[in-house]
Amino acid sequence: MASRGNRARSQPIDNTISYVQCDGLAAMKIVKHCHEESLNNMEVAQGALLGLVVDDRLEITNCFPFPKSDEIDEEEYQLNMMRRLRRVNVDHFHVGWYQSADVGNFLSSTLLESQYHYQTSIEESVVMIYDTQKSARGFLTLKAYRLTPQAIAMYKERDFTPEALRNLKVGYENLFIEIPIVIKNSALCNIMMSELTEMVPEEEGTHFLDLGTASVLENHLRCMMDRVDELNHEATKFNKYQQAAIRQEQEKHRMLAKHAQENAARIAKGEQAVPEEEVNKLFRPIPVPTRLNPMIVSGQINTYAQHISQFCSQSLAKLYMTQALQNAKENKQ
């Protein structure tokens, strides 16, 4: 444990951004766009984040969605949008991007590579993930992530073999680092929200036993089962590679031993020995399967486990309480 702690302390830490401050307007735009996409065609919603960096704080003040049509040049579209926002005196600096997720299922090789390109071109950039299904059940889920220095070094090397990942000390637990988010509104917005709160009729305790956590927990468990099956498939694939590599190595040693005996007989007869390279040419190295996808799947399973741990106690407490109330009602009848 001590050696593991020393190794963790020796790894580089990203201190570029300490937290993200998001305006309420930008947050509502992200929520609106993600829910519209999930209701219309169940596609992943993506967009650009605009703002500026103040000391170690990343301020997100505006955003706009990426175009869905293939006929529109995405890069030209973004430049035109930022140019028009600059004309109306709105923050137009690109500071990251956002994406929708479904029950926490957001970790993929595409997201990793996109964030790598963002962070190498814009050092302070973040990716914000909004979970539409969990938020629809009453649990607002808006999180910001950045790639760790180890993950950036891994993508620079473009070598995803087990040896390379071990040398870089990259694992599923240190692919991303979560950045805290603070949602800030202007004083006028806070006054308006206070007035609206007074106008909305207060619920009389009906939301305290809302079993919305049960459906969220069930969806997380189903998704985790799928990811565990996928990880098991990747493990089987890697085990087959190891068995094939061991068999090839054993066959190579057997051939080299036989070749050494034949060379000894040739030398005894006064003939010239055959070089070992002829034997090595017969055995081509077996390609090592990439370990990036298993690492991503393991990271997704870890995310599901954290979410399940968060909801499990709350959901079980509500279920037991509801069961007790139901039993009491049946006993009275």
Tab-separated table of C-alpha atoms in Angstrom:
chain	number	residue	atom	x	y	z
A	1	MET	CA	0.000	0.000	0.000
A	2	ALA	CA	2.853	2.379	0.861
A	3	SER	CA	4.578	1.774	-2.463
A	4	ARG	CA	1.306	2.355	-4.270
A	5	GLY	CA	0.795	5.647	-2.420
A	6	ASN	CA	4.336	6.793	-3.265
A	7	ARG	CA	3.773	5.942	-6.906
A	8	ALA	CA	0.521	7.934	-6.936
A	9	ARG	CA	2.254	10.936	-5.367
A	10	SER	CA	5.040	10.814	-7.945
A	11	GLN	CA	2.616	11.108	-10.864
A	12	PRO	CA	2.086	14.561	-12.396
A	13	ILE	CA	-1.028	16.444	-11.265
A	14	ASP	CA	-3.058	18.836	-13.423
A	15	ASN	CA	-3.475	22.145	-11.560
A	16	THR	CA	-4.504	24.241	-14.568
A	17	ILE	CA	-8.164	24.615	-13.507
A	18	SER	CA	-9.403	24.341	-9.920
A	19	TYR	CA	-13.126	24.719	-10.666
A	20	VAL	CA	-15.603	25.673	-13.384
A	21	GLN	CA	-18.029	28.569	-12.943
A	22	CYS	CA	-20.999	28.171	-15.296
A	23	ASP	CA	-23.619	30.855	-15.853
A	24	GLY	CA	-27.223	29.791	-15.426
A	25	LEU	CA	-27.969	30.831	-19.030
A	26	ALA	CA	-25.274	28.506	-20.423
A	27	ALA	CA	-26.446	25.652	-18.171
A	28	MET	CA	-30.061	26.050	-19.321
A	29	LYS	CA	-28.986	26.115	-22.969
A	30	ILE	CA	-27.089	22.846	-22.477
A	31	VAL	CA	-30.060	21.251	-20.711
A	32	LYS	CA	-32.515	22.393	-23.406
A	33	HIS	CA	-30.373	21.185	-26.310
A	34	CYS	CA	-29.624	17.783	-24.742
A	35	HIS	CA	-33.276	17.070	-23.898
A	36	GLU	CA	-34.444	18.141	-27.365
A	37	GLU	CA	-31.996	15.751	-29.028
A	38	SER	CA	-32.913	12.878	-26.689
A	39	LEU	CA	-36.648	13.355	-27.332
A	40	ASN	CA	-36.434	13.817	-31.102
A	41	ASN	CA	-33.977	11.220	-32.378
A	42	MET	CA	-32.142	9.825	-29.293
A	43	GLU	CA	-28.832	11.082	-30.676
A	44	VAL	CA	-25.915	12.440	-28.683
A	45	ALA	CA	-26.098	16.226	-28.355
A	46	GLN	CA	-22.832	18.125	-28.663
A	47	GLY	CA	-21.898	21.787	-28.628
A	48	ALA	CA	-19.197	24.361	-27.949
A	49	LEU	CA	-18.555	26.121	-24.635
A	50	LEU	CA	-17.598	29.796	-24.623
A	51	GLY	CA	-16.080	31.843	-21.851
A	52	LEU	CA	-12.747	32.898	-20.415
A	53	VAL	CA	-10.109	31.894	-17.865
A	54	VAL	CA	-9.627	34.018	-14.726
A	55	ASP	CA	-6.667	32.846	-12.606
A	56	ASP	CA	-7.429	29.158	-11.904
A	57	ARG	CA	-11.179	29.525	-12.581
A	58	LEU	CA	-12.776	28.648	-15.915
A	59	GLU	CA	-15.871	30.791	-16.502
A	60	ILE	CA	-18.437	29.465	-18.987
A	61	THR	CA	-20.789	32.241	-20.027
A	62	ASN	CA	-22.365	30.952	-23.248
A	63	CYS	CA	-22.611	27.966	-25.583
A	64	PHE	CA	-24.050	26.878	-28.921
A	65	PRO	CA	-24.818	23.455	-30.456
A	66	PHE	CA	-22.816	21.806	-33.201
A	67	PRO	CA	-24.616	21.404	-36.554
A	68	LYS	CA	-26.103	17.978	-37.342
A	69	SER	CA	-26.182	18.300	-41.121
A	70	ASP	CA	-23.239	16.817	-43.042
A	71	GLU	CA	-23.612	19.544	-45.671
A	72	ILE	CA	-22.449	22.233	-43.203
A	73	ASP	CA	-18.728	22.649	-42.588
A	74	GLU	CA	-18.481	22.336	-38.798
A	75	GLU	CA	-15.277	24.343	-38.444
A	76	GLU	CA	-16.579	27.193	-40.589
A	77	TYR	CA	-19.885	27.133	-38.686
A	78	GLN	CA	-18.106	27.508	-35.326
A	79	LEU	CA	-15.958	30.372	-36.593
A	80	ASN	CA	-19.043	32.199	-37.920
A	81	MET	CA	-20.874	31.716	-34.622
A	82	MET	CA	-17.959	33.050	-32.557
A	83	ARG	CA	-17.540	35.977	-34.968
A	84	ARG	CA	-21.210	36.942	-34.626
A	85	LEU	CA	-21.129	36.612	-30.839
A	86	ARG	CA	-18.107	38.886	-30.712
A	87	ARG	CA	-20.049	41.534	-32.668
A	88	VAL	CA	-22.750	41.654	-29.971
A	89	ASN	CA	-20.143	41.866	-27.185
A	90	VAL	CA	-20.574	38.276	-25.918
A	91	ASP	CA	-17.664	36.099	-24.746
A	92	HIS	CA	-16.503	34.273	-27.863
A	93	PHE	CA	-13.418	32.400	-26.648
A	94	HIS	CA	-13.639	28.646	-27.138
A	95	VAL	CA	-13.005	26.930	-23.766
A	96	GLY	CA	-14.316	23.410	-24.357
A	97	TRP	CA	-17.353	21.421	-25.428
A	98	TYR	CA	-20.332	19.589	-23.967
A	99	GLN	CA	-22.037	16.276	-24.674
A	100	SER	CA	-25.166	14.501	-23.516
A	101	ALA	CA	-25.077	11.091	-21.852
A	102	ASP	CA	-27.599	8.354	-21.140
A	103	VAL	CA	-27.481	6.853	-17.614
A	104	GLY	CA	-23.827	7.830	-17.209
A	105	ASN	CA	-22.747	6.104	-20.411
A	106	PHE	CA	-20.349	8.664	-21.858
A	107	LEU	CA	-16.819	7.227	-21.687
A	108	SER	CA	-15.608	6.173	-25.149
A	109	SER	CA	-12.532	6.313	-27.348
A	110	THR	CA	-14.169	9.064	-29.440
A	111	LEU	CA	-14.670	11.272	-26.371
A	112	LEU	CA	-11.098	10.643	-25.207
A	113	GLU	CA	-9.617	11.541	-28.564
A	114	SER	CA	-11.806	14.646	-28.956
A	115	GLN	CA	-10.832	15.917	-25.508
A	116	TYR	CA	-7.165	15.191	-26.272
A	117	HIS	CA	-7.331	17.436	-29.344
A	118	TYR	CA	-9.117	20.133	-27.326
A	119	GLN	CA	-6.590	20.118	-24.471
A	120	THR	CA	-3.570	20.103	-26.762
A	121	SER	CA	-4.907	23.119	-28.676
A	122	ILE	CA	-6.674	24.880	-25.745
A	123	GLU	CA	-4.886	24.016	-22.511
A	124	GLU	CA	-7.729	25.046	-20.139
A	125	SER	CA	-10.542	23.330	-22.061
A	126	VAL	CA	-13.017	20.981	-20.369
A	127	VAL	CA	-15.756	18.624	-21.493
A	128	MET	CA	-19.109	18.935	-19.732
A	129	ILE	CA	-21.348	15.856	-19.535
A	130	TYR	CA	-25.095	16.241	-18.994
A	131	ASP	CA	-27.063	13.075	-18.191
A	132	THR	CA	-30.548	13.459	-19.686
A	133	GLN	CA	-32.178	10.345	-18.215
A	134	LYS	CA	-31.025	10.900	-14.630
A	135	SER	CA	-31.927	14.592	-14.797
A	136	ALA	CA	-35.390	13.696	-16.122
A	137	ARG	CA	-35.914	11.619	-12.969
A	138	GLY	CA	-35.080	14.607	-10.760
A	139	PHE	CA	-31.322	14.193	-10.264
A	140	LEU	CA	-29.501	17.031	-12.017
A	141	THR	CA	-26.249	15.576	-13.379
A	142	LEU	CA	-23.873	18.094	-14.935
A	143	LYS	CA	-20.177	17.305	-14.590
A	144	ALA	CA	-16.937	18.657	-16.054
A	145	TYR	CA	-13.908	16.525	-16.889
A	146	ARG	CA	-10.333	16.975	-18.081
A	147	LEU	CA	-7.771	14.450	-19.284
A	148	THR	CA	-4.961	13.734	-16.846
A	149	PRO	CA	-1.324	14.334	-17.890
A	150	GLN	CA	-0.846	10.548	-18.041
A	151	ALA	CA	-3.730	10.158	-20.515
A	152	ILE	CA	-2.382	12.994	-22.691
A	153	ALA	CA	1.057	11.333	-22.727
A	154	MET	CA	-0.599	8.044	-23.719
A	155	TYR	CA	-2.335	9.646	-26.707
A	156	LYS	CA	0.870	11.392	-27.756
A	157	GLU	CA	2.675	8.040	-27.832
A	158	ARG	CA	-0.209	6.319	-29.662
A	159	ASP	CA	0.976	3.050	-28.154
A	160	PHE	CA	-1.764	1.175	-26.288
A	161	THR	CA	0.123	-2.057	-25.552
A	162	PRO	CA	0.250	-3.360	-21.956
A	163	GLU	CA	3.955	-2.469	-21.616
A	164	ALA	CA	3.432	1.122	-22.789
A	165	LEU	CA	0.468	1.676	-20.448
A	166	ARG	CA	2.418	0.190	-17.542
A	167	ASN	CA	5.413	2.443	-18.231
A	168	LEU	CA	3.173	5.529	-18.383
A	169	LYS	CA	1.263	4.362	-15.264
A	170	VAL	CA	-2.063	4.847	-17.012
A	171	GLY	CA	-5.165	3.034	-15.810
A	172	TYR	CA	-8.920	3.482	-15.929
A	173	GLU	CA	-8.810	5.320	-12.584
A	174	ASN	CA	-6.600	8.152	-13.888
A	175	LEU	CA	-7.904	8.737	-17.410
A	176	PHE	CA	-10.078	11.690	-16.389
A	177	ILE	CA	-10.123	14.133	-13.516
A	178	GLU	CA	-13.459	15.636	-12.467
A	179	ILE	CA	-13.532	19.411	-12.053
A	180	PRO	CA	-16.072	20.896	-9.571
A	181	ILE	CA	-18.837	22.986	-11.154
A	182	VAL	CA	-20.400	26.081	-9.596
A	183	ILE	CA	-23.530	27.501	-11.271
A	184	LYS	CA	-23.751	31.266	-10.837
A	185	ASN	CA	-26.602	33.646	-11.657
A	186	SER	CA	-26.837	37.392	-11.636
A	187	ALA	CA	-28.582	39.188	-8.782
A	188	LEU	CA	-31.614	39.937	-11.008
A	189	CYS	CA	-31.951	36.248	-11.914
A	190	ASN	CA	-31.831	35.248	-8.251
A	191	ILE	CA	-34.558	37.774	-7.406
A	192	MET	CA	-36.761	36.495	-10.236
A	193	MET	CA	-36.244	32.858	-9.184
A	194	SER	CA	-37.182	33.753	-5.599
A	195	GLU	CA	-40.405	35.372	-6.824
A	196	LEU	CA	-41.206	32.359	-9.009
A	197	THR	CA	-40.618	30.023	-6.067
A	198	GLU	CA	-43.223	31.886	-4.048
A	199	MET	CA	-45.724	31.660	-6.925
A	200	VAL	CA	-45.380	27.870	-7.297
A	201	PRO	CA	-47.649	25.940	-4.863
A	202	GLU	CA	-45.637	23.960	-2.319
A	203	GLU	CA	-46.019	20.185	-2.362
A	204	GLU	CA	-47.197	18.752	0.932
A	205	GLY	CA	-44.657	16.000	1.458
A	206	THR	CA	-45.488	14.047	-1.716
A	207	HIS	CA	-41.921	14.163	-3.032
A	208	PHE	CA	-40.236	12.733	0.059
A	209	LEU	CA	-41.079	9.129	-0.873
A	210	ASP	CA	-40.521	9.513	-4.605
A	211	LEU	CA	-39.126	6.195	-5.838
A	212	GLY	CA	-37.418	7.776	-8.852
A	213	THR	CA	-34.100	6.413	-7.604
A	214	ALA	CA	-35.347	2.863	-8.184
A	215	SER	CA	-35.590	3.229	-11.973
A	216	VAL	CA	-32.241	5.035	-12.127
A	217	LEU	CA	-30.644	2.271	-10.064
A	218	GLU	CA	-32.167	-0.425	-12.288
A	219	ASN	CA	-30.892	1.245	-15.463
A	220	HIS	CA	-27.407	1.579	-13.975
A	221	LEU	CA	-27.359	-2.107	-13.052
A	222	ARG	CA	-28.470	-3.144	-16.546
A	223	CYS	CA	-25.810	-0.979	-18.161
A	224	MET	CA	-23.171	-2.313	-15.775
A	225	MET	CA	-24.090	-5.905	-16.699
A	226	ASP	CA	-23.598	-5.086	-20.390
A	227	ARG	CA	-20.204	-3.497	-19.713
A	228	VAL	CA	-19.087	-6.440	-17.558
A	229	ASP	CA	-19.953	-8.800	-20.430
A	230	GLU	CA	-17.960	-6.607	-22.800
A	231	LEU	CA	-14.990	-6.571	-20.435
A	232	ASN	CA	-15.185	-10.359	-20.110
A	233	HIS	CA	-15.060	-10.616	-23.916
A	234	GLU	CA	-11.962	-8.388	-23.995
A	235	ALA	CA	-10.326	-10.471	-21.249
A	236	THR	CA	-11.013	-13.671	-23.208
A	237	LYS	CA	-9.459	-12.109	-26.296
A	238	PHE	CA	-6.311	-11.130	-24.375
A	239	ASN	CA	-6.063	-14.575	-22.756
A	240	LYS	CA	-6.170	-16.189	-26.198
A	241	TYR	CA	-3.339	-13.891	-27.315
A	242	GLN	CA	-1.250	-14.862	-24.273
A	243	GLN	CA	-1.822	-18.577	-24.890
A	244	ALA	CA	-0.869	-18.206	-28.579
A	245	ALA	CA	2.264	-16.237	-27.628
A	246	ILE	CA	3.302	-18.905	-25.082
A	247	ARG	CA	2.753	-21.694	-27.618
A	248	GLN	CA	4.797	-19.836	-30.216
A	249	GLU	CA	7.618	-19.207	-27.728
A	250	GLN	CA	7.694	-22.879	-26.738
A	251	GLU	CA	7.762	-23.969	-30.379
A	252	LYS	CA	10.539	-21.467	-31.072
A	253	HIS	CA	12.670	-22.809	-28.207
A	254	ARG	CA	12.107	-26.365	-29.450
A	255	MET	CA	13.170	-25.405	-32.985
A	256	LEU	CA	16.235	-23.524	-31.698
A	257	ALA	CA	17.300	-26.553	-29.633
A	258	LYS	CA	16.868	-28.792	-32.665
A	259	HIS	CA	18.758	-26.276	-34.794
A	260	ALA	CA	21.620	-26.198	-32.255
A	261	GLN	CA	21.903	-30.007	-32.407
A	262	GLU	CA	21.942	-29.930	-36.222
A	263	ASN	CA	24.638	-27.225	-36.194
A	264	ALA	CA	26.736	-29.291	-33.778
A	265	ALA	CA	26.468	-32.246	-36.165
A	266	ARG	CA	27.415	-30.034	-39.115
A	267	ILE	CA	30.459	-28.665	-37.293
A	268	ALA	CA	31.512	-32.215	-36.371
A	269	LYS	CA	31.371	-33.128	-40.068
A	270	GLY	CA	33.347	-30.007	-40.950
A	271	GLU	CA	30.407	-28.242	-42.584
A	272	GLN	CA	29.384	-24.619	-42.081
A	273	ALA	CA	26.733	-23.917	-39.395
A	274	VAL	CA	23.372	-22.430	-40.385
A	275	PRO	CA	22.650	-19.074	-38.615
A	276	GLU	CA	19.758	-18.853	-36.132
A	277	GLU	CA	18.134	-16.072	-38.128
A	278	GLU	CA	16.716	-18.719	-40.458
A	279	VAL	CA	14.727	-20.152	-37.549
A	280	ASN	CA	13.645	-16.731	-36.270
A	281	LYS	CA	12.192	-15.893	-39.699
A	282	LEU	CA	9.758	-18.799	-39.333
A	283	PHE	CA	8.103	-17.207	-36.273
A	284	ARG	CA	6.481	-13.858	-36.870
A	285	PRO	CA	5.531	-11.930	-33.724
A	286	ILE	CA	1.830	-12.118	-32.870
A	287	PRO	CA	0.257	-8.614	-32.810
A	288	VAL	CA	-0.594	-7.491	-29.291
A	289	PRO	CA	-4.276	-6.528	-28.906
A	290	THR	CA	-4.817	-2.912	-27.915
A	291	ARG	CA	-5.621	-2.340	-24.249
A	292	LEU	CA	-7.377	0.993	-24.774
A	293	ASN	CA	-10.879	-0.403	-25.162
A	294	PRO	CA	-10.684	-2.644	-22.032
A	295	MET	CA	-9.383	0.338	-20.070
A	296	ILE	CA	-12.308	2.492	-21.275
A	297	VAL	CA	-14.821	-0.247	-20.409
A	298	SER	CA	-13.245	-0.615	-16.943
A	299	GLY	CA	-13.535	3.139	-16.454
A	300	GLN	CA	-17.195	3.034	-17.443
A	301	ILE	CA	-17.835	0.188	-14.990
A	302	ASN	CA	-16.108	2.233	-12.282
A	303	THR	CA	-18.389	5.190	-13.093
A	304	TYR	CA	-21.480	2.972	-12.859
A	305	ALA	CA	-20.260	1.573	-9.530
A	306	GLN	CA	-19.835	5.066	-8.102
A	307	HIS	CA	-23.310	6.104	-9.253
A	308	ILE	CA	-24.868	2.907	-7.879
A	309	SER	CA	-23.149	3.476	-4.535
A	310	GLN	CA	-24.585	6.999	-4.504
A	311	PHE	CA	-28.163	5.912	-5.187
A	312	CYS	CA	-28.235	2.539	-3.461
A	313	SER	CA	-28.600	3.618	0.168
A	314	GLN	CA	-31.172	6.296	-0.660
A	315	SER	CA	-33.217	3.989	-2.867
A	316	LEU	CA	-33.162	1.044	-0.451
A	317	ALA	CA	-34.173	3.270	2.473
A	318	LYS	CA	-37.179	4.550	0.530
A	319	LEU	CA	-38.162	1.036	-0.575
A	320	TYR	CA	-38.031	-0.345	2.983
A	321	MET	CA	-40.021	2.633	4.270
A	322	THR	CA	-42.623	2.198	1.548
A	323	GLN	CA	-42.840	-1.517	2.287
A	324	ALA	CA	-43.421	-0.806	5.976
A	325	LEU	CA	-46.190	1.693	5.155
A	326	GLN	CA	-47.794	-0.798	2.765
A	327	ASN	CA	-47.700	-3.576	5.392
A	328	ALA	CA	-49.230	-1.252	7.977
A	329	LYS	CA	-52.019	-0.355	5.559
A	330	GLU	CA	-52.741	-4.018	4.812
A	331	ASN	CA	-52.850	-4.881	8.529
A	332	LYS	CA	-55.434	-2.156	9.153
A	333	GLN	CA	-57.633	-3.519	6.368
